[in-house]
Amino acid sequence: MSKVPEMFGCKVFNDQKMQERLPKSTYKALKKTIQDGEPLDLSVANVVAAAMKDWAIELGCTHYTHWFQPMTGVTAEKHDSFITPNGDGQVIMEFSGKELIKGEPDASSFPSGGIRATFEARGYTTWDPTSPAFVKDGSLYIPTAFCSYTGEVLDKKTPLLRSMERLSTEAVKLLHLLGKTDVTRVITTVGPEQEYFLIDRELYNQREDLKLTGRTLFGAKAPKGQELDDHYFGAIKTRVAAFMKDLDEELWSLGVLAKTKHNEVAPSQHELAPIYTTSNIANDHNELTMEIMKKTAEKHGLVCLLHEKPFAGVNGSGKHNNWSISTNTGENLLSPGKHPEDNIQFQLFLAAVVKAVDEYQDLLRITVASAGNDHRLGANEAPPAIISMYLGDDLGAMVDAMIEGGEYVSQGKERVQTGVDVLADFKKDTSDRNRTSPFAFTGNKFEFRALGSALNIGCPNYMLNTMVAEELSQFYKELCTAADVEAGVRKLVKRVFTEHRRIIFNGDNYADEWVGEAERRGLLNLKSLPEAFAHFMDKKNIDLFVKNNICTEAEFRARYEIELESYSKQINIEALTMIDMARKNITPAVSEFVRELTETALAKKALSEAIPTSVEEELITSLSNKLVCFVKKTAELEEAVMGAGEYKDDGLAYATYFRESVFSKMQELRAVGDSMETETAADYWPYPSYYDLLFGV
Ligand code: ADP
Ligand code: MG
């Protein structure tokens, strides 16, 4: 394994390769763009493009592609070869600065939320030099941003880059006010922990629901689930370990800092966590990680499920977005230090986050809303749908003391005594972990835990960055005129903590009492996507993004329309898939099993009236009754789907209809189906069971 340092990043055009392959002046100019955001001129781009191409060809590439993140939720690519005719029937391999900087994919087939009329189908992709290019499957991949012909933002990367810029500008201004004049740039960092399921491919292929929707729409519980807590951190099975090894190696070669791997709570569920990096790169790397997970699984005869809730009755999958802010001088601005009570810089940044989370709790809820994640939030596994934040006992006590004017004594770092001589005693962390909080302070960063496993992390991060940037800019306005900055900060911080204390909750977020308590505090409890999206277009939210130049009101509305439409479409597909499975497979299978039972009973009777047939008869009666109900519920679901048309013109009403009238019918149909599965012989049931799927690897 001494080879890891050599193979790490071998497929990435990283800083080391730039230094090796670019003339000094080109390297310097490019670095200025990457680090300070200075515009890049074409002559520099030409040199960079040629060097990238030569390097990619050495690694066997024939093509390049601009790689972007449209509003579909998945990445997009369109490959062009390097070939250029040289006039005598031969070709040479070329790649110009213009091709590196700008691409022109047809934008008409990507969601735009009505922003762009189809006759203006042209779209542009622009090179993002802050995220390194890499080589994969014979192509040179160039991370890019995506916009329309008229410049409207059509992707998830542009707002993220803009939000990082905004936060940096505002944070630097404040730091200068506090005397930190050496800071020129502030960077947001993210470490996204990724959960996933691995199941056997042959079994997957037999399930129409998994293939079409990513989750099981029917499926009775297996006799065993996660109740023994024996999977979490359990020994990793050989086949899974082989997958994880391949995955790590592939990710390392692509420069992804894959660090931690372990089994998760549910059977067949696992997690991968990378080491954190700059938000933009973390976002690109997370998209890559999800893609490589799927591809690597295929090589091992497995399928990687990234859906938030592939199986009912066991935990779903999430993504923990660990987020922090640091300076170009290497200081983490969310690090409390030994004496947070005296650290006004920390208090100021903490106050900005507290204020942001309270004022924009609706946006944080919205940004993690999806058809898949609706199954997790509010259920007893993921954080609840109520957004609150955990500061821990120590910081919580500090905030209380600041509000009430009492004295705060730092608990310092006590030592944990193991009580066993051969085991070393060690210092314990100042705060314990609260696993139930949606937004938890964990030492020197916040962990936003409500993200779904399939989500592109761009959106939650640009929203988070923007709301914090907004608070910082308000703080700056107040403080820049203060005669005594330190006194001004103390006053401001005390006021902010007092006004936003309601968002801090250090208790158990799963407890029933919290729901009532949160309501008394006036916190929102938005249980589903349509409920959350009813707040999307609130004036304060539009103002936030427009004022901070993240997007225009039209672009913001486009995002709203796209997400709502995608939600409705997904539920529609799920409903149609259920109807298909019910009619074509489940109903005939149960009917067939009933026929078999009837034949058995009749045969027994023919042999002798004395042979008891009560078992068959009871089953025949039970299954026949359930089947009648099942067929009726199938028809009701179909009717519900047909009724959606009339709401189509209003995205929110349409989505609400799907949630209230279609989804509820799906639940009813599933309940009857699952109950029939428990009474039907395995040979007759048309789909692999939960037992097969969850314990089949
Ligand atoms: P947990 O205990 O929450 O399961 P870990 O401690 O293994 O998780 O993972 C925490 C994640 O937080 C890692 O991805 C880590 O790199 C990331 N992280 C640590 N420090 C920072 C930071 N300053 N900014 C962003 N992410 C960070
Ligand atoms: Mg975590």
XYZ file of C-alpha atoms and ligand atoms in Angstrom:
725
model
C 0.000 0.000 0.000
C 3.018 2.245 -0.091
C 1.816 2.888 -3.625
C -1.148 4.984 -2.528
C 0.723 8.313 -2.417
C 1.919 7.691 -5.985
C -1.444 6.659 -7.362
C -3.345 9.392 -5.518
C -4.517 11.944 -8.053
C -2.761 10.163 -10.947
C -5.811 10.878 -13.133
C -6.085 14.517 -12.096
C -4.515 17.544 -13.735
C -3.609 18.851 -10.311
C -1.259 21.500 -9.059
C 1.768 19.257 -9.304
C 1.049 18.455 -12.953
C 0.426 22.101 -13.740
C 3.792 22.985 -12.255
C 5.501 20.245 -14.231
C 3.798 20.893 -17.537
C 3.076 24.598 -17.740
C 5.536 27.411 -18.434
C 6.114 29.396 -15.224
C 4.234 32.484 -16.396
C 1.207 30.423 -17.466
C 1.213 28.553 -14.181
C 1.336 31.827 -12.250
C -1.525 33.352 -14.245
C -3.661 30.253 -13.775
C -2.921 30.158 -10.051
C -4.028 33.780 -9.759
C -7.331 32.822 -11.325
C -7.774 29.797 -9.087
C -6.806 31.505 -5.848
C -7.901 35.095 -6.293
C -10.658 34.710 -8.850
C -8.893 36.883 -11.470
C -10.181 36.574 -15.047
C -8.159 34.357 -17.339
C -7.113 35.442 -20.809
C -7.265 33.350 -23.925
C -3.526 33.135 -24.515
C -3.105 31.525 -21.101
C -6.042 29.192 -21.772
C -4.439 28.082 -25.055
C -1.266 26.991 -23.305
C -3.184 25.246 -20.523
C -5.414 23.446 -23.036
C -2.454 22.111 -25.016
C -0.747 20.853 -21.858
C -3.929 19.215 -20.607
C -4.471 17.507 -23.951
C -0.908 16.123 -24.121
C -1.242 14.788 -20.597
C -4.663 13.253 -21.291
C -3.431 11.587 -24.494
C -0.556 10.027 -22.557
C -3.216 8.457 -20.348
C -5.013 7.037 -23.383
C -7.644 9.728 -23.941
C -9.142 10.413 -27.348
C -11.917 12.774 -26.220
C -12.637 15.662 -23.912
C -15.902 16.626 -22.313
C -17.240 19.595 -20.444
C -18.730 18.151 -17.273
C -21.594 20.068 -15.680
C -24.405 19.859 -13.168
C -27.726 20.850 -14.707
C -30.905 20.989 -12.661
C -31.633 17.309 -13.313
C -29.787 16.353 -10.148
C -27.218 14.289 -12.058
C -24.103 15.338 -13.927
C -24.044 15.782 -17.698
C -21.324 15.261 -20.292
C -20.937 15.433 -24.061
C -17.740 14.062 -25.541
C -15.802 15.542 -28.474
C -12.706 13.919 -29.873
C -9.440 15.814 -30.155
C -9.176 14.999 -33.875
C -8.728 17.826 -36.376
C -8.193 17.183 -40.129
C -4.800 18.434 -41.249
C -5.759 18.843 -44.917
C -4.097 15.766 -46.443
C -6.625 13.215 -45.221
C -4.826 12.753 -41.912
C -5.787 14.027 -38.483
C -3.898 15.621 -35.655
C -4.974 15.830 -32.019
C -5.868 19.375 -31.020
C -7.488 21.163 -28.126
C -7.695 24.939 -28.030
C -8.106 27.420 -25.217
C -11.477 28.356 -26.670
C -12.637 24.748 -26.474
C -11.374 24.554 -22.905
C -13.133 27.729 -21.848
C -16.445 27.426 -23.633
C -18.742 24.630 -24.710
C -22.136 24.830 -26.407
C -24.376 21.947 -25.439
C -27.964 22.133 -26.649
C -29.760 23.448 -23.597
C -33.297 22.700 -24.709
C -33.488 19.271 -23.121
C -32.315 20.305 -19.685
C -34.801 21.575 -17.139
C -34.936 25.353 -17.081
C -38.166 25.929 -15.193
C -39.621 27.858 -18.106
C -36.769 30.352 -18.121
C -35.657 29.691 -21.625
C -37.990 29.380 -24.562
C -37.118 26.372 -26.695
C -36.306 28.505 -29.714
C -33.387 29.843 -27.688
C -32.060 26.421 -27.046
C -28.455 27.408 -26.979
C -26.596 26.940 -23.703
C -23.007 27.500 -22.680
C -20.671 25.648 -20.405
C -17.701 27.572 -19.004
C -14.564 26.102 -17.531
C -14.311 26.276 -13.740
C -10.552 26.390 -13.183
C -11.030 26.109 -9.402
C -11.958 22.438 -9.755
C -9.225 20.359 -11.413
C -9.773 18.510 -14.701
C -9.453 14.729 -14.612
C -9.342 11.679 -16.843
C -12.003 8.982 -16.833
C -13.076 6.321 -19.352
C -10.871 7.645 -22.141
C -11.948 11.273 -21.860
C -10.557 14.423 -20.355
C -13.229 15.790 -17.999
C -13.393 19.550 -17.553
C -15.577 20.774 -14.673
C -17.764 23.585 -15.955
C -20.636 25.901 -15.072
C -23.750 25.889 -17.259
C -25.848 28.862 -18.359
C -28.307 29.795 -21.092
C -27.592 31.844 -24.219
C -28.815 34.928 -22.422
C -26.731 34.192 -19.345
C -29.358 32.726 -17.020
C -27.970 30.225 -14.586
C -29.093 26.686 -15.399
C -26.953 24.651 -13.013
C -26.009 23.947 -9.409
C -22.389 25.019 -9.610
C -22.705 28.693 -10.543
C -24.746 29.687 -7.483
C -22.339 27.729 -5.296
C -19.309 29.561 -6.694
C -21.094 32.891 -6.323
C -22.101 32.141 -2.740
C -18.516 31.225 -1.804
C -17.382 34.531 -3.256
C -20.066 36.438 -1.316
C -19.235 34.806 1.956
C -15.556 35.442 1.429
C -16.079 39.152 0.727
C -18.241 39.708 3.797
C -16.105 37.607 6.132
C -12.906 39.360 5.053
C -14.461 42.773 5.740
C -15.391 41.714 9.261
C -12.018 40.139 9.938
C -10.280 43.331 8.868
C -12.478 45.219 11.293
C -11.312 42.856 14.023
C -7.719 43.568 13.094
C -6.966 40.478 11.008
C -5.764 42.501 8.043
C -3.556 39.706 6.704
C -6.613 37.701 5.646
C -7.436 38.186 1.966
C -9.792 35.312 1.340
C -12.186 33.111 3.260
C -13.070 29.624 2.084
C -15.997 27.403 2.943
C -15.122 23.749 3.406
C -17.300 20.668 3.191
C -16.894 16.997 4.069
C -19.964 15.049 2.896
C -20.445 11.621 4.491
C -22.224 9.411 1.972
C -24.545 6.519 2.867
C -25.598 3.828 0.395
C -26.992 0.318 0.044
C -25.384 -2.546 -1.860
C -27.551 -5.359 -3.144
C -27.093 -8.268 -5.514
C -27.544 -7.336 -9.162
C -29.475 -10.450 -10.170
C -32.061 -9.765 -7.499
C -32.183 -6.099 -8.419
C -32.877 -7.008 -12.040
C -35.973 -8.883 -10.954
C -37.490 -5.811 -9.322
C -39.246 -3.409 -11.624
C -39.691 -0.922 -8.771
C -35.984 -0.732 -7.951
C -35.085 -0.368 -11.598
C -37.615 2.336 -12.376
C -37.782 4.264 -9.117
C -34.744 3.306 -7.033
C -36.856 2.020 -4.169
C -39.070 -0.938 -3.347
C -42.731 0.002 -3.730
C -43.888 -3.314 -2.293
C -42.143 -5.614 0.148
C -43.111 -7.204 3.439
C -40.630 -6.843 6.280
C -38.031 -9.572 6.679
C -38.125 -11.515 9.962
C -34.974 -9.649 10.915
C -34.190 -6.000 10.305
C -31.778 -3.769 12.189
C -33.155 -4.392 15.693
C -30.099 -6.254 16.958
C -27.811 -3.336 16.042
C -25.417 -5.911 14.684
C -24.711 -4.320 11.323
C -23.525 -0.846 12.378
C -19.714 -0.895 12.370
C -19.916 -4.704 11.976
C -17.239 -6.764 10.229
C -17.390 -6.063 6.505
C -18.310 -9.012 4.266
C -15.711 -10.201 1.760
C -17.670 -9.186 -1.314
C -18.419 -5.757 0.101
C -14.810 -5.329 1.213
C -13.637 -6.081 -2.349
C -16.045 -3.462 -3.662
C -14.852 -0.908 -1.100
C -11.204 -1.539 -1.955
C -11.830 -0.996 -5.667
C -13.902 2.074 -4.927
C -11.203 3.624 -2.729
C -8.536 3.029 -5.353
C -10.611 4.482 -8.161
C -11.507 7.514 -6.045
C -7.928 8.054 -4.928
C -6.729 7.988 -8.521
C -9.293 10.715 -9.202
C -7.979 12.764 -6.307
C -10.987 12.160 -4.063
C -9.907 12.037 -0.416
C -11.854 8.873 0.497
C -11.051 8.291 4.148
C -13.558 6.319 6.197
C -15.656 3.282 5.320
C -17.943 1.241 7.513
C -21.188 -0.666 7.722
C -24.209 1.452 8.560
C -27.258 0.713 10.694
C -29.506 -1.116 8.202
C -28.543 -4.515 6.765
C -26.680 -4.003 3.443
C -26.128 -0.332 4.244
C -22.695 1.300 4.247
C -20.990 4.674 4.442
C -18.046 6.438 2.870
C -16.638 9.686 4.236
C -13.987 11.779 2.521
C -11.655 14.273 4.136
C -13.155 17.735 3.752
C -12.076 20.165 1.078
C -13.221 23.439 -0.540
C -17.014 23.389 -1.050
C -16.838 23.513 -4.821
C -14.408 20.632 -5.101
C -16.245 18.701 -2.395
C -19.387 19.068 -4.480
C -17.709 17.826 -7.672
C -16.071 14.997 -5.743
C -19.328 13.934 -4.166
C -20.965 13.740 -7.604
C -18.000 11.689 -8.814
C -18.129 9.468 -5.739
C -21.785 8.604 -6.321
C -21.093 7.791 -9.962
C -18.023 5.676 -9.235
C -19.950 3.849 -6.495
C -22.549 2.782 -9.054
C -19.979 1.757 -11.646
C -17.783 -0.136 -9.202
C -20.796 -1.997 -7.839
C -21.581 -3.199 -11.368
C -18.119 -4.708 -11.686
C -18.788 -6.752 -8.561
C -22.204 -8.040 -9.611
C -23.800 -5.598 -7.201
C -26.022 -2.561 -7.452
C -25.424 0.548 -5.380
C -28.691 2.158 -4.268
C -28.425 5.853 -3.507
C -32.151 6.372 -2.975
C -33.048 7.862 0.407
C -35.443 5.076 1.306
C -34.967 1.905 -0.744
C -36.582 -0.296 1.929
C -39.456 0.346 4.301
C -38.929 -0.637 7.921
C -35.153 -0.153 8.038
C -33.143 3.073 7.989
C -32.892 5.109 4.854
C -29.732 6.797 3.580
C -28.614 10.332 4.178
C -25.653 12.542 3.646
C -24.035 14.533 6.435
C -22.818 17.880 5.186
C -19.940 18.860 7.489
C -19.388 22.552 6.874
C -16.978 25.152 8.118
C -15.300 28.439 7.191
C -11.584 29.084 7.198
C -9.187 31.831 6.156
C -6.412 31.746 3.582
C -4.082 32.101 6.567
C -5.221 28.700 7.765
C -7.551 29.639 10.592
C -10.861 27.819 11.123
C -13.360 30.555 11.963
C -15.658 28.108 13.739
C -12.966 26.898 16.075
C -13.879 27.988 19.615
C -10.322 27.757 20.940
C -9.597 27.145 24.609
C -11.675 30.090 25.788
C -14.683 30.659 23.569
C -16.032 33.078 26.201
C -13.190 35.499 25.345
C -13.008 34.721 21.632
C -15.136 37.458 20.089
C -14.212 36.429 16.564
C -15.605 32.943 17.137
C -18.678 34.363 18.861
C -19.355 36.639 15.925
C -19.206 33.863 13.343
C -21.195 31.533 15.580
C -23.834 34.239 15.976
C -24.018 34.633 12.196
C -24.739 30.923 11.784
C -27.299 30.894 14.611
C -29.124 33.885 13.146
C -28.999 32.431 9.632
C -30.370 29.039 10.660
C -33.205 30.643 12.609
C -34.197 33.204 9.984
C -33.899 30.795 7.081
C -35.012 27.529 8.693
C -37.568 27.205 5.899
C -34.862 27.399 3.229
C -32.717 24.811 4.974
C -35.722 22.506 5.078
C -36.530 23.255 1.440
C -33.016 22.583 0.257
C -33.093 18.996 1.542
C -36.635 18.274 0.378
C -37.148 15.570 -2.257
C -39.613 12.799 -2.935
C -37.072 10.318 -1.564
C -36.065 12.325 1.491
C -39.712 12.821 2.490
C -39.595 9.206 3.671
C -36.816 9.975 6.128
C -37.362 13.415 7.575
C -39.781 13.204 10.411
C -39.523 9.434 10.657
C -37.678 8.038 13.640
C -34.300 7.634 12.011
C -33.103 10.798 10.363
C -33.252 14.201 11.927
C -36.802 15.502 12.170
C -38.359 17.897 9.688
C -38.069 20.630 12.334
C -34.842 22.568 11.832
C -33.027 23.407 15.058
C -29.396 23.495 16.070
C -27.262 21.775 18.687
C -24.399 23.629 20.327
C -23.552 21.127 23.045
C -23.457 21.641 26.795
C -20.322 23.732 26.871
C -21.185 26.269 24.183
C -24.826 26.099 25.215
C -23.779 27.191 28.704
C -21.670 29.963 27.230
C -24.594 31.269 25.200
C -26.900 31.069 28.239
C -24.389 33.000 30.326
C -24.097 35.654 27.621
C -27.841 36.065 27.407
C -28.478 36.058 31.133
C -25.310 37.850 32.139
C -24.297 34.997 34.445
C -20.815 33.641 34.819
C -19.571 31.013 32.435
C -16.872 28.584 33.435
C -15.426 26.589 30.592
C -15.556 22.902 31.369
C -12.186 22.585 29.706
C -11.038 19.242 28.480
C -11.457 16.623 31.174
C -9.613 13.372 30.934
C -11.396 10.103 30.392
C -10.158 7.520 32.833
C -10.362 4.092 31.237
C -9.698 2.330 34.554
C -7.492 -0.195 32.828
C -3.747 0.164 33.246
C -2.777 -0.870 29.740
C -5.232 1.560 28.169
C -4.141 5.154 27.969
C -6.350 7.815 29.504
C -7.213 10.542 27.010
C -8.652 14.024 26.804
C -12.309 14.126 26.027
C -13.948 16.513 23.560
C -15.648 19.555 25.027
C -18.959 18.565 23.503
C -20.533 15.166 23.170
C -22.242 14.329 19.903
C -25.926 14.712 19.508
C -26.948 12.311 16.778
C -30.511 13.515 16.599
C -29.983 17.176 15.725
C -30.414 18.290 12.120
C -27.741 20.957 12.484
C -25.132 20.111 15.067
C -21.981 21.872 16.162
C -19.244 19.252 16.237
C -16.117 20.850 17.620
C -15.047 23.224 14.857
C -17.718 22.776 12.182
C -21.423 22.314 11.750
C -22.874 19.060 10.574
C -26.076 19.532 8.556
C -27.579 16.077 8.764
C -30.864 16.386 6.937
C -29.545 15.882 3.402
C -30.778 12.894 1.447
C -28.238 10.421 0.105
C -28.956 11.157 -3.565
C -28.869 14.939 -3.262
C -26.402 17.139 -5.109
C -24.842 19.043 -2.213
C -24.515 22.234 -4.269
C -27.927 23.578 -3.325
C -27.771 23.199 0.471
C -24.292 24.664 0.413
C -25.036 27.704 -1.710
C -28.067 28.418 0.436
C -26.084 28.026 3.648
C -23.223 30.175 2.368
C -25.570 32.875 1.156
C -27.580 33.119 4.360
C -24.417 33.329 6.455
C -22.924 35.912 4.060
C -26.084 37.979 4.457
C -25.819 37.911 8.274
C -22.133 38.813 8.123
C -22.896 41.771 5.905
C -25.536 42.974 8.372
C -23.030 42.577 11.222
C -20.443 44.552 9.294
C -22.846 47.408 8.699
C -23.571 47.625 12.389
C -19.986 47.280 13.551
C -18.114 49.418 11.043
C -19.315 52.594 12.721
C -18.726 51.421 16.303
C -16.195 53.483 18.254
C -15.149 50.414 20.214
C -15.360 47.341 17.980
C -14.959 44.844 20.792
C -17.744 46.369 22.860
C -19.844 46.528 19.709
C -19.314 42.820 19.014
C -20.233 41.865 22.581
C -23.419 43.868 22.407
C -24.345 42.512 18.985
C -23.618 38.895 19.864
C -25.639 39.092 23.069
C -28.580 40.547 21.181
C -28.411 37.957 18.388
C -28.239 35.033 20.810
C -31.144 36.450 22.779
C -33.305 37.003 19.710
C -32.542 33.638 18.152
C -32.267 31.453 21.214
C -35.341 29.473 20.140
C -33.411 27.738 17.340
C -30.939 26.196 19.805
C -32.048 22.827 21.110
C -29.632 20.476 22.823
C -32.143 17.758 23.700
C -33.464 14.659 21.930
C -34.914 15.661 18.575
C -36.776 12.347 18.242
C -38.767 12.839 21.450
C -42.484 13.456 20.984
C -42.307 16.394 23.403
C -39.963 18.235 21.036
C -42.733 18.578 18.445
C -44.908 20.457 20.934
C -42.002 22.425 22.341
C -40.857 23.467 18.845
C -44.353 24.621 18.048
C -44.450 26.726 21.216
C -41.130 28.245 20.148
C -42.626 29.123 16.791
C -40.327 26.835 14.791
C -41.563 25.413 11.522
C -42.426 21.747 11.113
C -42.655 21.200 7.351
C -43.299 17.513 6.927
C -43.179 17.101 3.169
C -41.788 18.759 0.081
C -45.027 20.520 -0.902
C -45.422 21.915 2.630
C -41.837 23.146 2.593
C -42.061 24.573 -0.912
C -45.046 26.691 0.052
C -42.352 28.928 1.653
C -39.878 28.884 -1.226
C -41.074 32.080 -2.886
C -41.481 34.035 0.366
C -40.241 37.576 -0.147
C -37.434 37.279 2.397
C -36.045 34.285 0.497
C -36.167 35.951 -2.906
C -34.575 39.052 -1.381
C -31.772 36.991 0.098
C -30.631 35.616 -3.242
C -31.326 38.650 -5.362
C -29.649 41.067 -2.965
C -26.573 38.860 -2.706
C -26.376 38.431 -6.495
C -26.675 34.660 -6.367
C -29.524 34.571 -8.854
C -32.313 36.719 -10.212
C -35.895 36.375 -9.115
C -36.698 34.613 -12.409
C -33.855 32.129 -11.879
C -34.981 31.550 -8.322
C -38.528 30.882 -9.472
C -37.210 28.525 -12.136
C -35.601 26.426 -9.419
C -38.888 26.322 -7.565
C -40.761 25.145 -10.670
C -38.139 22.519 -11.535
C -38.078 20.944 -8.096
C -41.847 20.845 -7.814
C -42.196 19.328 -11.249
C -39.566 16.727 -10.565
C -41.312 15.763 -7.314
C -44.678 15.321 -9.038
C -43.110 13.344 -11.871
C -41.374 11.008 -9.475
C -44.512 10.218 -7.533
C -46.365 9.791 -10.801
C -43.782 7.250 -12.008
C -43.909 5.426 -8.675
C -47.694 5.232 -8.815
C -47.686 3.943 -12.397
C -45.007 1.389 -11.530
C -47.099 0.142 -8.612
C -50.154 -0.214 -10.804
C -48.112 -2.123 -13.366
C -46.633 -4.460 -10.754
C -50.005 -4.963 -9.131
C -51.895 -5.781 -12.320
C -49.300 -7.696 -14.291
C -47.552 -9.625 -11.565
C -48.914 -9.521 -8.062
C -52.627 -10.063 -8.751
C -51.989 -12.953 -11.192
C -49.474 -14.521 -8.785
C -51.824 -14.474 -5.814
C -54.674 -15.727 -7.967
C -52.449 -18.542 -9.193
C -51.501 -19.493 -5.648
C -55.178 -19.495 -4.643
C -55.906 -21.792 -7.594
C -53.164 -24.140 -6.440
C -54.621 -24.126 -2.908
C -58.085 -24.798 -4.289
C -56.851 -27.695 -6.374
C -55.087 -29.139 -3.357
C -58.223 -28.833 -1.240
C -60.385 -30.426 -3.949
C -57.896 -33.252 -4.469
C -57.855 -33.954 -0.754
C -61.655 -33.999 -0.651
C -61.795 -36.358 -3.640
C -59.466 -38.724 -1.845
C -61.465 -38.719 1.326
C -63.932 -36.367 2.978
C -62.119 -37.157 6.211
C -58.914 -35.305 5.251
C -58.992 -31.819 6.749
C -58.816 -28.932 4.247
C -59.299 -26.141 6.748
C -55.754 -24.768 6.248
C -56.228 -24.348 2.505
C -59.726 -23.000 2.954
C -58.673 -20.394 5.480
C -55.838 -19.232 3.259
C -58.080 -19.226 0.196
C -60.621 -17.085 2.025
C -58.052 -14.722 3.472
C -56.127 -14.243 0.236
C -59.283 -13.978 -1.862
C -60.627 -11.233 0.398
C -57.332 -9.382 0.317
C -57.118 -9.745 -3.417
C -60.529 -8.141 -3.853
C -59.330 -5.251 -1.729
C -56.014 -5.108 -3.601
C -57.673 -4.890 -6.999
C -60.003 -2.201 -5.698
C -57.084 -0.195 -4.273
C -55.236 -0.538 -7.580
C -58.194 0.985 -9.375
C -58.415 3.758 -6.783
C -54.758 4.578 -7.243
C -55.212 4.710 -10.980
C -58.149 7.035 -10.571
C -56.113 9.255 -8.263
C -53.329 9.484 -10.847
C -55.821 10.407 -13.558
C -57.261 13.135 -11.355
C -53.920 14.968 -11.213
C -54.302 16.574 -14.635
C -56.541 19.327 -13.448
C -53.829 20.758 -11.130
C -51.106 20.704 -13.715
C -50.899 24.436 -14.295
C -49.919 25.218 -10.734
C -46.701 23.461 -9.691
C -47.395 23.660 -5.978
C -51.024 22.530 -6.239
C -49.930 19.677 -8.518
C -47.245 18.496 -6.074
C -49.646 18.848 -3.145
C -52.171 16.733 -5.003
C -49.581 14.017 -5.559
C -48.636 14.067 -1.891
C -52.147 14.123 -0.496
C -54.167 12.158 -3.000
C -51.763 9.881 -4.860
C -49.096 9.041 -2.298
C -51.687 8.147 0.328
C -53.337 5.729 -2.112
C -49.943 4.166 -2.801
C -49.498 3.548 0.919
C -52.902 1.869 1.116
C -52.200 -0.355 -1.870
C -48.820 -1.312 -0.518
C -50.241 -2.312 2.869
C -52.600 -4.828 1.253
C -49.905 -6.089 -1.120
C -47.387 -6.627 1.672
C -49.945 -8.439 3.739
C -50.656 -10.802 0.809
C -46.926 -11.414 0.428
C -46.758 -12.793 3.964
C -49.402 -15.422 3.080
C -48.205 -16.374 -0.378
C -45.731 -19.190 -0.992
C -42.302 -17.813 -1.916
C -42.306 -19.745 -5.203
C -45.410 -17.906 -6.288
C -44.448 -14.392 -5.212
C -43.141 -12.625 -8.313
C -40.415 -10.552 -6.643
C -37.362 -11.242 -4.487
C -38.283 -10.673 -0.850
C -36.798 -8.229 1.635
C -34.969 -11.184 3.126
C -33.360 -11.924 -0.246
C -32.531 -8.306 -0.971
C -31.220 -7.226 2.417
C -29.331 -10.365 3.297
C -28.433 -11.516 -0.205
C -24.896 -10.151 -0.516
P -19.020 11.321 12.183
O -18.431 11.177 13.521
O -19.897 12.512 12.031
O -19.628 10.083 11.606
P -16.397 11.833 10.993
O -15.761 12.596 12.102
O -15.811 10.586 10.503
O -17.893 11.632 11.188
O -16.548 12.768 9.711
C -16.644 14.069 9.820
C -16.493 14.723 8.477
O -16.291 16.095 8.717
C -15.302 14.260 7.630
O -15.668 14.230 6.285
C -14.312 15.368 7.896
O -13.337 15.540 6.877
C -15.235 16.559 7.950
N -14.622 17.754 8.529
C -13.698 17.838 9.502
N -13.310 19.115 9.672
C -13.997 19.872 8.779
C -14.026 21.250 8.432
N -13.271 22.137 9.050
N -14.857 21.625 7.435
C -15.639 20.752 6.817
N -15.662 19.449 7.097
C -14.844 18.999 8.062
Mg -21.556 12.529 10.729
